[in-house]
C-alpha cells in the first residue's frame, strides 16, 4: 500500500490494484476492488454514496429536449 493524495493504493486478493480512502479502510467498508460485486449490479460509489440511487429514471413532462438537465431559458432565449 502507498498513499496518493489522500487515497491508499491497495492490491485486492484477486490481484487488481484500486485506490481507497483512509476512512473506508478504517471502517472496513471496502473489502475488494469490486470483483466480489454481483455483475448485475454495476453501481458506482463516491464517498460511500451510491450515485445510481441519486439519479431518477423519469424525466419531467415539460422536457422537450429528451436530455436530462437540458432546458430552454426564456430570459436568455437559449
Tab-separated table of N, CA and C in Angstrom, residues 18-78:
chain	number	residue	atom	x	y	z
A	18	UNK	N	-6.445	-0.984	-6.662
A	18	UNK	CA	-7.506	0.013	-6.551
A	18	UNK	C	-7.108	1.088	-5.555
A	19	UNK	N	-7.732	2.265	-5.667
A	19	UNK	CA	-7.471	3.362	-4.744
A	19	UNK	C	-8.622	3.451	-3.756
A	20	UNK	N	-8.298	3.542	-2.463
A	20	UNK	CA	-9.298	3.545	-1.399
A	20	UNK	C	-8.971	4.662	-0.420
A	21	UNK	N	-10.019	5.350	0.069
A	21	UNK	CA	-9.799	6.396	1.067
A	21	UNK	C	-9.486	5.769	2.419
A	22	UNK	N	-8.800	6.534	3.269
A	22	UNK	CA	-8.438	6.056	4.600
A	22	UNK	C	-9.681	5.699	5.402
A	23	UNK	N	-10.707	6.516	5.282
A	23	UNK	CA	-11.949	6.281	6.023
A	23	UNK	C	-12.561	4.923	5.692
A	24	UNK	N	-12.571	4.570	4.415
A	24	UNK	CA	-13.161	3.287	4.002
A	24	UNK	C	-12.311	2.117	4.478
A	25	UNK	N	-10.998	2.323	4.576
A	25	UNK	CA	-10.132	1.267	5.096
A	25	UNK	C	-10.354	1.077	6.593
A	26	UNK	N	-10.455	2.184	7.341
A	26	UNK	CA	-10.613	2.120	8.791
A	26	UNK	C	-11.962	1.508	9.171
A	27	UNK	N	-13.028	1.922	8.468
A	27	UNK	CA	-14.364	1.408	8.788
A	27	UNK	C	-14.592	0.006	8.248
A	28	UNK	N	-13.752	-0.429	7.320
A	28	UNK	CA	-13.910	-1.766	6.748
A	28	UNK	C	-14.981	-1.849	5.686
A	29	UNK	N	-15.413	-0.689	5.156
A	29	UNK	CA	-16.471	-0.711	4.141
A	29	UNK	C	-15.956	-1.160	2.777
A	30	UNK	N	-14.650	-1.134	2.567
A	30	UNK	CA	-14.074	-1.636	1.321
A	30	UNK	C	-13.432	-2.985	1.604
A	31	UNK	N	-13.926	-3.991	0.905
A	31	UNK	CA	-13.395	-5.342	1.097
A	31	UNK	C	-12.780	-5.917	-0.168
A	32	UNK	N	-13.054	-5.269	-1.315
A	32	UNK	CA	-12.485	-5.745	-2.571
A	32	UNK	C	-12.435	-4.594	-3.569
A	33	UNK	N	-11.893	-4.857	-4.734
A	33	UNK	CA	-11.812	-3.845	-5.788
A	33	UNK	C	-13.131	-3.728	-6.533
A	34	UNK	N	-14.063	-4.606	-6.231
A	34	UNK	CA	-15.337	-4.664	-6.931
A	34	UNK	C	-15.552	-6.025	-7.557
A	35	UNK	N	-14.548	-6.891	-7.434
A	35	UNK	CA	-14.643	-8.214	-8.045
A	35	UNK	C	-15.672	-9.095	-7.330
A	36	UNK	N	-15.967	-8.804	-6.073
A	36	UNK	CA	-16.943	-9.590	-5.320
A	36	UNK	C	-18.374	-9.164	-5.601
A	37	UNK	N	-18.524	-8.006	-6.223
A	37	UNK	CA	-19.840	-7.456	-6.502
A	37	UNK	C	-20.562	-8.288	-7.561
A	38	UNK	N	-21.857	-8.326	-7.460
A	38	UNK	CA	-22.679	-9.046	-8.423
A	38	UNK	C	-22.571	-8.371	-9.788
A	39	UNK	N	-22.403	-9.119	-10.880
A	39	UNK	CA	-22.279	-8.490	-12.197
A	39	UNK	C	-23.548	-7.748	-12.622
A	40	UNK	N	-24.714	-8.133	-12.081
A	40	UNK	CA	-25.951	-7.452	-12.440
A	40	UNK	C	-25.983	-6.044	-11.860
A	41	UNK	N	-25.306	-5.852	-10.747
A	41	UNK	CA	-25.314	-4.553	-10.082
A	41	UNK	C	-24.039	-3.809	-10.440
A	42	UNK	N	-24.122	-2.932	-11.398
A	42	UNK	CA	-22.975	-2.117	-11.790
A	42	UNK	C	-23.115	-0.759	-11.121
A	43	UNK	N	-22.921	-0.708	-9.814
A	43	UNK	CA	-23.144	0.511	-9.059
A	43	UNK	C	-21.841	1.264	-8.859
A	44	UNK	N	-21.935	2.576	-8.827
A	44	UNK	CA	-20.768	3.430	-8.639
A	44	UNK	C	-20.920	4.192	-7.333
A	45	UNK	N	-19.892	4.177	-6.507
A	45	UNK	CA	-19.923	4.818	-5.207
A	45	UNK	C	-18.909	5.948	-5.130
A	46	UNK	N	-19.294	7.051	-4.489
A	46	UNK	CA	-18.403	8.167	-4.215
A	46	UNK	C	-18.581	8.536	-2.761
A	47	UNK	N	-17.529	8.442	-1.987
A	47	UNK	CA	-17.571	8.756	-0.557
A	47	UNK	C	-18.702	8.008	0.147
A	48	UNK	N	-18.919	6.770	-0.227
A	48	UNK	CA	-19.922	5.949	0.431
A	48	UNK	C	-21.340	6.177	-0.044
A	49	UNK	N	-21.549	7.020	-1.062
A	49	UNK	CA	-22.884	7.292	-1.590
A	49	UNK	C	-23.026	6.652	-2.962
A	50	UNK	N	-24.087	5.900	-3.154
A	50	UNK	CA	-24.346	5.261	-4.442
A	50	UNK	C	-24.911	6.293	-5.412
A	51	UNK	N	-24.199	6.558	-6.504
A	51	UNK	CA	-24.602	7.582	-7.453
A	51	UNK	C	-25.872	7.199	-8.203
A	52	UNK	N	-26.086	5.926	-8.465
A	52	UNK	CA	-27.286	5.489	-9.176
A	52	UNK	C	-28.551	5.746	-8.370
A	53	UNK	N	-28.447	5.733	-7.045
A	53	UNK	CA	-29.615	5.986	-6.204
A	53	UNK	C	-30.026	7.463	-6.249
A	54	UNK	N	-29.098	8.348	-6.578
A	54	UNK	CA	-29.407	9.774	-6.639
A	54	UNK	C	-30.108	10.158	-7.938
A	55	UNK	N	-29.873	9.409	-8.987
A	55	UNK	CA	-30.453	9.729	-10.289
A	55	UNK	C	-31.861	9.159	-10.395
A	56	UNK	N	-32.746	9.939	-10.997
A	56	UNK	CA	-34.085	9.422	-11.265
A	56	UNK	C	-34.151	8.992	-12.721
A	57	UNK	N	-34.919	7.957	-12.995
A	57	UNK	CA	-35.039	7.456	-14.355
A	57	UNK	C	-36.086	8.214	-15.158
A	58	UNK	N	-36.989	8.896	-14.474
A	58	UNK	CA	-38.065	9.596	-15.169
A	58	UNK	C	-37.657	11.034	-15.468
A	59	UNK	N	-38.205	11.569	-16.559
A	59	UNK	CA	-37.947	12.956	-16.921
A	59	UNK	C	-39.218	13.763	-16.683
A	60	UNK	N	-39.047	15.060	-16.552
A	60	UNK	CA	-40.185	15.944	-16.380
A	60	UNK	C	-41.048	15.941	-17.639
A	61	UNK	N	-42.342	16.191	-17.459
A	61	UNK	CA	-43.264	16.250	-18.594
A	61	UNK	C	-42.912	17.392	-19.537
A	62	UNK	N	-42.346	18.457	-18.982
A	62	UNK	CA	-42.033	19.638	-19.786
A	62	UNK	C	-40.705	19.513	-20.535
A	63	UNK	N	-39.999	18.422	-20.380
A	63	UNK	CA	-38.711	18.234	-21.051
A	63	UNK	C	-38.961	17.974	-22.525
A	64	UNK	N	-38.518	18.897	-23.373
A	64	UNK	CA	-38.708	18.745	-24.814
A	64	UNK	C	-37.433	18.314	-25.522
A	65	UNK	N	-36.281	18.383	-24.845
A	65	UNK	CA	-35.018	18.023	-25.483
A	65	UNK	C	-34.754	16.522	-25.425
A	66	UNK	N	-35.321	15.851	-24.419
A	66	UNK	CA	-35.067	14.432	-24.265
A	66	UNK	C	-33.785	14.133	-23.509
A	67	UNK	N	-33.067	15.177	-23.104
A	67	UNK	CA	-31.814	15.017	-22.370
A	67	UNK	C	-32.009	15.597	-20.977
A	68	UNK	N	-31.652	14.838	-19.971
A	68	UNK	CA	-31.827	15.282	-18.594
A	68	UNK	C	-30.913	16.461	-18.291
A	69	UNK	N	-31.457	17.522	-17.689
A	69	UNK	CA	-30.678	18.684	-17.313
A	69	UNK	C	-30.601	19.763	-18.372
A	70	UNK	N	-31.111	19.497	-19.569
A	70	UNK	CA	-31.097	20.483	-20.644
A	70	UNK	C	-32.456	21.169	-20.667
A	71	UNK	N	-32.446	22.496	-20.689
A	71	UNK	CA	-33.708	23.228	-20.687
A	71	UNK	C	-33.567	24.508	-21.500
A	72	UNK	N	-34.695	25.122	-21.821
A	72	UNK	CA	-34.723	26.371	-22.561
A	72	UNK	C	-34.902	27.520	-21.573
A	73	UNK	N	-34.054	28.533	-21.679
A	73	UNK	CA	-34.140	29.706	-20.828
A	73	UNK	C	-34.821	30.817	-21.618
A	74	UNK	N	-36.033	31.200	-21.195
A	74	UNK	CA	-36.776	32.230	-21.905
A	74	UNK	C	-36.126	33.599	-21.732
A	75	UNK	N	-35.414	33.798	-20.613
A	75	UNK	CA	-34.713	35.063	-20.404
A	75	UNK	C	-33.584	35.253	-21.406
A	76	UNK	N	-32.832	34.203	-21.627
A	76	UNK	CA	-31.651	34.283	-22.498
A	76	UNK	C	-31.944	33.860	-23.932
A	77	UNK	N	-33.151	33.338	-24.161
A	77	UNK	CA	-33.552	32.841	-25.486
A	77	UNK	C	-32.548	31.799	-26.004
A	78	UNK	N	-32.143	30.930	-25.087
A	78	UNK	CA	-31.220	29.834	-25.446
A	78	UNK	C	-31.737	28.546	-24.869
